[in-house]
Short mmCIF file of C-alpha atoms and ligand atoms in Angstrom, two decimals:
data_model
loop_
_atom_site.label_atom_id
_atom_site.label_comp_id
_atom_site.label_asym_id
_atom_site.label_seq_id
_atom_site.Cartn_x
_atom_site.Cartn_y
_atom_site.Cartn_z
CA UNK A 110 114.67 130.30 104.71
CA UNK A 111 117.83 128.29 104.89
CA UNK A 112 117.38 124.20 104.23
CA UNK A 113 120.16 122.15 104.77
CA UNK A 114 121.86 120.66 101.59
CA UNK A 115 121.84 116.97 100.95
CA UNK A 116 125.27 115.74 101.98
CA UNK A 117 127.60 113.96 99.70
CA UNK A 118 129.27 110.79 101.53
CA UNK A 119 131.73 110.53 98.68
CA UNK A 120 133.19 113.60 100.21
CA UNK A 121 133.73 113.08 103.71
CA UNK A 122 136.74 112.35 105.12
CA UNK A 123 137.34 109.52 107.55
CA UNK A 124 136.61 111.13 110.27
CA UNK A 125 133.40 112.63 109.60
CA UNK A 126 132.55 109.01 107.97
CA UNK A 127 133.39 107.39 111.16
CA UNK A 128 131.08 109.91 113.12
CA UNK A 129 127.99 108.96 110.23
CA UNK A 130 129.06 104.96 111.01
CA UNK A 131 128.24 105.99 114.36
CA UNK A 132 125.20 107.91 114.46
CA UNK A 133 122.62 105.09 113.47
CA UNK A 134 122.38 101.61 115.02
CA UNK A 135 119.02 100.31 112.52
CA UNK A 136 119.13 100.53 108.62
CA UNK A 137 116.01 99.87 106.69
CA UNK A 138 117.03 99.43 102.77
CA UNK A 139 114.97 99.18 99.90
CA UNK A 140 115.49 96.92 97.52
CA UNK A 141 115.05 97.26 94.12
CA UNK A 142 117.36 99.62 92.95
CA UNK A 143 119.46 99.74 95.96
CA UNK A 144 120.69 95.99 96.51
CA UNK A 145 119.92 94.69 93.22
CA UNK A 146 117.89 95.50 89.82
CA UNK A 147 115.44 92.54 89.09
CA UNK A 148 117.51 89.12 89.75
CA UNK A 149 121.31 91.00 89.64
CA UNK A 150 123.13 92.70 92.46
CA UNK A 151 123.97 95.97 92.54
CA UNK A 152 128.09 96.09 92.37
CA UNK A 153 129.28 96.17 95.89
CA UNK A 154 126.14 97.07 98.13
CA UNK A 155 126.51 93.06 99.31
CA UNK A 156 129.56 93.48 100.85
CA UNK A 157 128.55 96.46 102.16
CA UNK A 158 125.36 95.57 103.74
CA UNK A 159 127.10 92.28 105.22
CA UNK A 160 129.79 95.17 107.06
CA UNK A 161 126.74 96.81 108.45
CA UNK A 162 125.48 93.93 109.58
CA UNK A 163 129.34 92.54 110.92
CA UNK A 164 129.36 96.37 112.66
CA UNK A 165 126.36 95.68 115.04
CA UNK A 166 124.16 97.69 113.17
CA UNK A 167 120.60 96.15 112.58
CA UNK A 168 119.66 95.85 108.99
CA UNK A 169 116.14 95.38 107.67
CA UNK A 170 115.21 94.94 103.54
CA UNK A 171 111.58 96.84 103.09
CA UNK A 172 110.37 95.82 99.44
CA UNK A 173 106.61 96.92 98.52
CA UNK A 174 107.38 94.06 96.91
CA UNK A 175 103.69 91.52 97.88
CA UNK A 176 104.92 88.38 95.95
CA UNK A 177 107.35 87.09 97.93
CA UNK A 178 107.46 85.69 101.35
CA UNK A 179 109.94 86.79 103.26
CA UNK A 180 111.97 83.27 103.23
CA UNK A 181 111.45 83.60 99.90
CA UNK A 182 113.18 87.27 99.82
CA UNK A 183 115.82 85.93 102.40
CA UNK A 184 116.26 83.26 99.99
CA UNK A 185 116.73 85.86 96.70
CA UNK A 186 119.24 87.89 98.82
CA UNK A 187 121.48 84.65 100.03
CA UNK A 188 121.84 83.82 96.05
CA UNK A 189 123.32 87.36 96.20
CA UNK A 190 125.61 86.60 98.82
CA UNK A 191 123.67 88.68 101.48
CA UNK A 192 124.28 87.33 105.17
CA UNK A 193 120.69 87.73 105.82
CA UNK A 194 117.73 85.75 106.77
CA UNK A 195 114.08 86.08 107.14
CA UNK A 196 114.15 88.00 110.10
CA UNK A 197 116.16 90.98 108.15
CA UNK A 198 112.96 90.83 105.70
CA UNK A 199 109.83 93.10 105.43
CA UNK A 200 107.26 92.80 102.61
CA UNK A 201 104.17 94.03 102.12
CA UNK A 202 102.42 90.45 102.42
CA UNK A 203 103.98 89.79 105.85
CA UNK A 204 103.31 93.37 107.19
CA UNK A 205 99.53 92.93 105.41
CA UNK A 206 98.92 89.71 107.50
CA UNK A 207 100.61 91.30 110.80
CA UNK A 208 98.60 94.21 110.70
CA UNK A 209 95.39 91.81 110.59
CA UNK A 210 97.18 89.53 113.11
CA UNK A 211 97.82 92.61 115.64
CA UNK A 212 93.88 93.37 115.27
CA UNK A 213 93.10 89.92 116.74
CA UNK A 214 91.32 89.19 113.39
CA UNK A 215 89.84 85.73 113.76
CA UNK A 216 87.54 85.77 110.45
CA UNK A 217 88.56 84.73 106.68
CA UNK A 218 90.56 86.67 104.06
CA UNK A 219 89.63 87.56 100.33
CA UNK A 220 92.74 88.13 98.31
CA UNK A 221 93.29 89.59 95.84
CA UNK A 222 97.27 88.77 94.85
CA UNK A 223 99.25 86.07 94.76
CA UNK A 224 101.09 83.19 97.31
CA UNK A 225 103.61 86.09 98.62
CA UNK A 226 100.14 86.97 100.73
CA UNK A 227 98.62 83.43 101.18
CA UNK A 228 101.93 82.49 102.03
CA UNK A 229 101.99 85.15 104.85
CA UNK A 230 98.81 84.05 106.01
CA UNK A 231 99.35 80.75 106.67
CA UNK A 232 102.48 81.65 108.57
CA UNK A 233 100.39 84.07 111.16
CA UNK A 234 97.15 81.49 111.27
CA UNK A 235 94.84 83.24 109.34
CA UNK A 236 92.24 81.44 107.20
CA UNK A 237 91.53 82.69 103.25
CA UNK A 238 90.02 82.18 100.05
CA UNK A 239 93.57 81.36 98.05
CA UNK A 240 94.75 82.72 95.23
CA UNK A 241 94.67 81.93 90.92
CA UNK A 242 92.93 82.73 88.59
CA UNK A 243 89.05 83.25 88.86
CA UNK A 244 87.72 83.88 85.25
CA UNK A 245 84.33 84.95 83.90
CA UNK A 246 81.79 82.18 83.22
CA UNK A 247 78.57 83.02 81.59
CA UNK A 248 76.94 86.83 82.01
CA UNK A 249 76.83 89.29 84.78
CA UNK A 250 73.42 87.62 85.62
CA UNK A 251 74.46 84.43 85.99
CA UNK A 252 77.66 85.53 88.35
CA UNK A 253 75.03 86.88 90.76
CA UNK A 254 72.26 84.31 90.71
CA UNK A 255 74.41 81.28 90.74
CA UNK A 256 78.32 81.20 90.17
CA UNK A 257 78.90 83.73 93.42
CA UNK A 258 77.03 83.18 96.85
CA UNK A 259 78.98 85.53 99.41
CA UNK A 260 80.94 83.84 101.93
CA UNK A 261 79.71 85.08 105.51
CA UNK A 262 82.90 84.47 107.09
CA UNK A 263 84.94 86.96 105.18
CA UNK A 264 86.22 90.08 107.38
CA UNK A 265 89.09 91.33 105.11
CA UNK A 266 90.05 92.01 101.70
CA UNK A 267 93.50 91.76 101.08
CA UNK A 268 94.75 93.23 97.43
CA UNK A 269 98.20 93.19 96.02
CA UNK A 270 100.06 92.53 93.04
CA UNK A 271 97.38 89.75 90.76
CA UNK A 272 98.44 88.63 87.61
CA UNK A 273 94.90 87.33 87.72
CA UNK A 274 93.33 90.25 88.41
CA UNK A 275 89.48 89.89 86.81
CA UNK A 276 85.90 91.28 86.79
CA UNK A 277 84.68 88.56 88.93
CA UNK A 278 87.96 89.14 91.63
CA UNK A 279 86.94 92.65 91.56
CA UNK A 280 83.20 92.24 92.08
CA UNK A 281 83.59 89.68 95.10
CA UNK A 282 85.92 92.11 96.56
CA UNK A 283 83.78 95.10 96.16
CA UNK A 284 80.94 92.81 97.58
CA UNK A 285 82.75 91.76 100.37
CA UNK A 286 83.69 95.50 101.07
CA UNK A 287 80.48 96.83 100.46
CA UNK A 288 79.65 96.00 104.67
CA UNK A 289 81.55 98.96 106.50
CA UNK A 290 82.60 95.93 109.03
CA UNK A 291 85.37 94.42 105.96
CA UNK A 292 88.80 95.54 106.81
CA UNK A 293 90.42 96.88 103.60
CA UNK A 294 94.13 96.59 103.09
CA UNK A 295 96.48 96.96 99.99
CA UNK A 296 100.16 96.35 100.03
CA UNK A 297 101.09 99.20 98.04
CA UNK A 298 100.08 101.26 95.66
CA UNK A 299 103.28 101.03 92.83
CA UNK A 300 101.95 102.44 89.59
CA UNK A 301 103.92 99.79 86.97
CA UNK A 302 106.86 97.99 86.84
CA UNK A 303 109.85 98.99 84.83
CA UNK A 304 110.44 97.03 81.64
CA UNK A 305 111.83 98.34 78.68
CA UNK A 306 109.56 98.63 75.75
CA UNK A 307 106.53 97.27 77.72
CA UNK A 308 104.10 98.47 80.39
CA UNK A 309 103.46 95.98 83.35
CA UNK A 310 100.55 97.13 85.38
CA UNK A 311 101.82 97.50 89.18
CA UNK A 312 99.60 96.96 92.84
CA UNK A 313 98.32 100.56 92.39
CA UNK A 314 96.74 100.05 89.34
CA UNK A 315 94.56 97.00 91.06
CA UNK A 316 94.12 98.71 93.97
CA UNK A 317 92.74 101.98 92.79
CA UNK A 318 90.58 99.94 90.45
CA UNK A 319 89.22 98.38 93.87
CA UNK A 320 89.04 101.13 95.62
CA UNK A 321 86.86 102.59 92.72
CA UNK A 322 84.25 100.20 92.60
CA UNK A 323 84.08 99.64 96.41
CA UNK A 324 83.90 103.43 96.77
CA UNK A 325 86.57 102.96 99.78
CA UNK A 326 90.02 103.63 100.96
CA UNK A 327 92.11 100.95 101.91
CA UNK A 328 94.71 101.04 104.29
CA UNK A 329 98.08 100.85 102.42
CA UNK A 330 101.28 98.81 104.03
CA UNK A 331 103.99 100.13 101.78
CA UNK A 332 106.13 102.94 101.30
CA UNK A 333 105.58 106.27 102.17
CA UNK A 334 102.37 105.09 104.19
CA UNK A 335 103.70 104.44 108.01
CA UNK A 336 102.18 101.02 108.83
CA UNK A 337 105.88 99.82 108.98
CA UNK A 338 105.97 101.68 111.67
CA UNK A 339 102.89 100.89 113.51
CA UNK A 340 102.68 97.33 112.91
CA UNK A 341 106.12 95.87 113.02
CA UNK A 342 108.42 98.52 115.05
CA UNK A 343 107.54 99.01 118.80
CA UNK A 344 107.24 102.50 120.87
CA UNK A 345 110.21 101.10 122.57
CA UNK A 346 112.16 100.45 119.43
CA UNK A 347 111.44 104.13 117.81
CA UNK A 348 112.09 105.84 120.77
CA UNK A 349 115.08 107.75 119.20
CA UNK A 350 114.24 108.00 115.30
CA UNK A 351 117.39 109.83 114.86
CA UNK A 352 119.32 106.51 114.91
CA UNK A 353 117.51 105.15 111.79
CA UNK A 354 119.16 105.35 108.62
CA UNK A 355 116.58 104.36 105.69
CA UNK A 356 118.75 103.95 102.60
CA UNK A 357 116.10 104.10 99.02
CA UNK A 358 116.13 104.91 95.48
CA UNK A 359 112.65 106.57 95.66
CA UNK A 360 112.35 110.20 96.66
CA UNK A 361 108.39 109.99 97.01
CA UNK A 362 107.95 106.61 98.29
CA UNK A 363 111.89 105.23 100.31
CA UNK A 364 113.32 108.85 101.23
CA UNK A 365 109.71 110.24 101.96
CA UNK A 366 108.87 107.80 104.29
CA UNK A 367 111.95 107.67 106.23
CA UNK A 368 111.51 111.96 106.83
CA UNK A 369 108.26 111.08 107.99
CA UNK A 370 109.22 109.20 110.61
CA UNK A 371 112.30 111.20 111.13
CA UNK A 372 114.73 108.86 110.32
CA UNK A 373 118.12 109.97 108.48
CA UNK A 374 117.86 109.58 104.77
CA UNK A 375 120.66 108.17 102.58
CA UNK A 376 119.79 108.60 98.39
CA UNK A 377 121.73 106.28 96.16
CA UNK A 378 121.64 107.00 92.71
CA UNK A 379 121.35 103.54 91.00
CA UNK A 380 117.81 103.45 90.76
CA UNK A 381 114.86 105.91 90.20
CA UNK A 382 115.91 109.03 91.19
CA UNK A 383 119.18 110.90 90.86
CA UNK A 384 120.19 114.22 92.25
CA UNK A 385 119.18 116.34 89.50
CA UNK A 386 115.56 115.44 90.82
CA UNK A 387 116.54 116.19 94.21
CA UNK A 388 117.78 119.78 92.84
CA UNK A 389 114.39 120.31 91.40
CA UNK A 390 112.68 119.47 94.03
CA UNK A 391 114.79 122.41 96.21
CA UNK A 392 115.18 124.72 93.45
CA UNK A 393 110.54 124.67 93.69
CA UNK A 394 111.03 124.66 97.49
CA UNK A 395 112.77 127.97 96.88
CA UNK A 396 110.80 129.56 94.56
CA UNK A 397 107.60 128.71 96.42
CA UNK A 398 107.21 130.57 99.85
CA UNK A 399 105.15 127.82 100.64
CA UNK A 400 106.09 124.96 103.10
CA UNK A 401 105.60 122.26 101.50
CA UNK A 402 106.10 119.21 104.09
CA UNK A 403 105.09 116.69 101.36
CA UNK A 404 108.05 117.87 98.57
CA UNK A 405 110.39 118.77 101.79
CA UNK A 406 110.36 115.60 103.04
CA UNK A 407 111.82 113.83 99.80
CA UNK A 408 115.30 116.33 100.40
CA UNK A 409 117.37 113.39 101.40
CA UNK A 410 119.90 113.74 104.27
CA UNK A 411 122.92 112.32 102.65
CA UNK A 412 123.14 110.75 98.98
CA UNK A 413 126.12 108.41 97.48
CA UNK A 414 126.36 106.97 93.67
CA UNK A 415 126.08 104.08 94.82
CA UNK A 416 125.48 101.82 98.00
CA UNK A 417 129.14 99.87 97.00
CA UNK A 418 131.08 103.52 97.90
CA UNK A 419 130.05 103.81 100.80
CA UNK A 420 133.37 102.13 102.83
CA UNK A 421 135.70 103.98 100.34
CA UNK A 422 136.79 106.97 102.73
CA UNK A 423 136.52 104.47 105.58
CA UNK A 424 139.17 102.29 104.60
MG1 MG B 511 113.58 100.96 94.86
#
């Protein structure tokens, strides 16, 4: 079978770069990796995302990110000297409480996570228990005959990243989940953070600790799940998926996602992935007679060293 090749951009002409320009009208960009690593930009992919944006073209950040607001990620981006505001944003916490908010859910959240999702819920009216830290007191015993009477109003757990994460969060949440009736969501399911010379526990690690004990599934907002998608795109808007460009880092979370959907995918090599994964991934595609839809759909469309390049054959 013949697959078509991952294009390089640094290689097109003007021309042909004029005809890509053209071809989408929305870009959904990750983050972390593409714009900027922790708190620095990436070299150039400011100026190029405000060109985008001064092109017509409509540009959305999507972070799995569940800390932040998405004022506060507007506000993060500005410092970088992004033209963007809220409305370019979507995190996991807003997309968690819109998902909720589209359901007509009119009962109380637990979280599990931090003010990025309290945050969130305040903004779309929804009541909840608040976040911090909830420590053990006394025995296991004592939890259940005193220190924790379930709250009949909950209908949702919400989990995402929890620097306070603890056996008594993880009990109540279990509890609360325990009646079929609890909606379950997660923000994402991010294994760790990078750090050099540590290991920071990511959202995943929670969640599937969660999930464990509550012996459920939740429904996951972040990349490659599709609740982007479903909760904050119309029909209307995804009529023609063609015209989506989703730009990531990520091969099995950003680029996977946007195949999904059948958006055009653009890899940029500052972050996780680099091409040599990307061969890897289509030198076992070849060797296997297999489809594989799950490894196919991380072949990007189009890749670029970086996001910064991508006006230098325009200009
Ligand atoms: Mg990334």
């Amino acid at each position: 079978m013949s697959r078509s090749l991952p294009k390089n951009l640094a290689k097109f002409t003007k021309p042909q770069m004029e005809s890509f320009f053209g071809s989408f009208d929305t870009v959904l960009t990750d983050c972390d990796g593409v714009l900027w690593l922790y708190n620095n930009v990436i070299e150039g992919s400011n100026s190029v995302i405000n060109r985008l944006i001064e092109m017509g073209k409509k540009v959305y950040f999507i972070t799995n990110n569940s800390t932040k607001t998405r004022e506060e990620l507007a506000e993060k981006a500005r410092v970088m000297d992004f033209n963007v505001g809220f409305d370019n944003m979507i995190s996991t916490a807003f997309l968690a409480a819109q998902y909720l908010k589209k359901q007509n859910f009119n009962k109380k959240v637990f979280i599990v996570g931090s003010t990025g999702i309290s945050r969130e819920l305040d903004e779309a009216g929804i009541a909840h228990t608040g976040v911090g830290p909830d420590i053990m007191q006394g025995s296991i015993i004592t939890m259940v005959k005193e220190n924790f009477v379930p709250d009949p109003e909950i209908g949702a757990v919400i989990v995402g990243f929890d620097e306070h994460i603890s056996f008594p969060k993880m009990m109540k949440a279990a509890t609360y989940l325990n009646n079929k009736e609890t909606i379950f969501v997660a923000t994402n399911t991010d294994e760790r953070f990078p750090m050099p010379g540590f290991v920071i526990p990511g959202t995943g690690s929670i969640v599937r600790g969660i999930e464990t004990c509550a012996e459920r599934k939740a429904a996951v907002m972040g990349k490659p799940e599709n609740y982007l998608c479903k909760v904050f795109f119309t029909e209307e808007m995804l009529k023609d998926p063609s015209r989506f460009l989703m730009i990531g880092d990520r091969l099995n979370t950003d680029i996977l996602f946007g195949k999904n959907n059948n958006f055009q995918t653009l890899l940029v090599e500052t972050g996780v992935h680099k091409m040599d994964k990307v061969n890897e991934i289509i030198e076992d595609l070849d060797k296997n007679g297999n489809a594989d839809k799950n490894l196919e759909n991380q072949v990007p469309d189009f890749y670029i060293s970086r996001l910064g390049d991508l006006f230098n054959n325009f200009d």
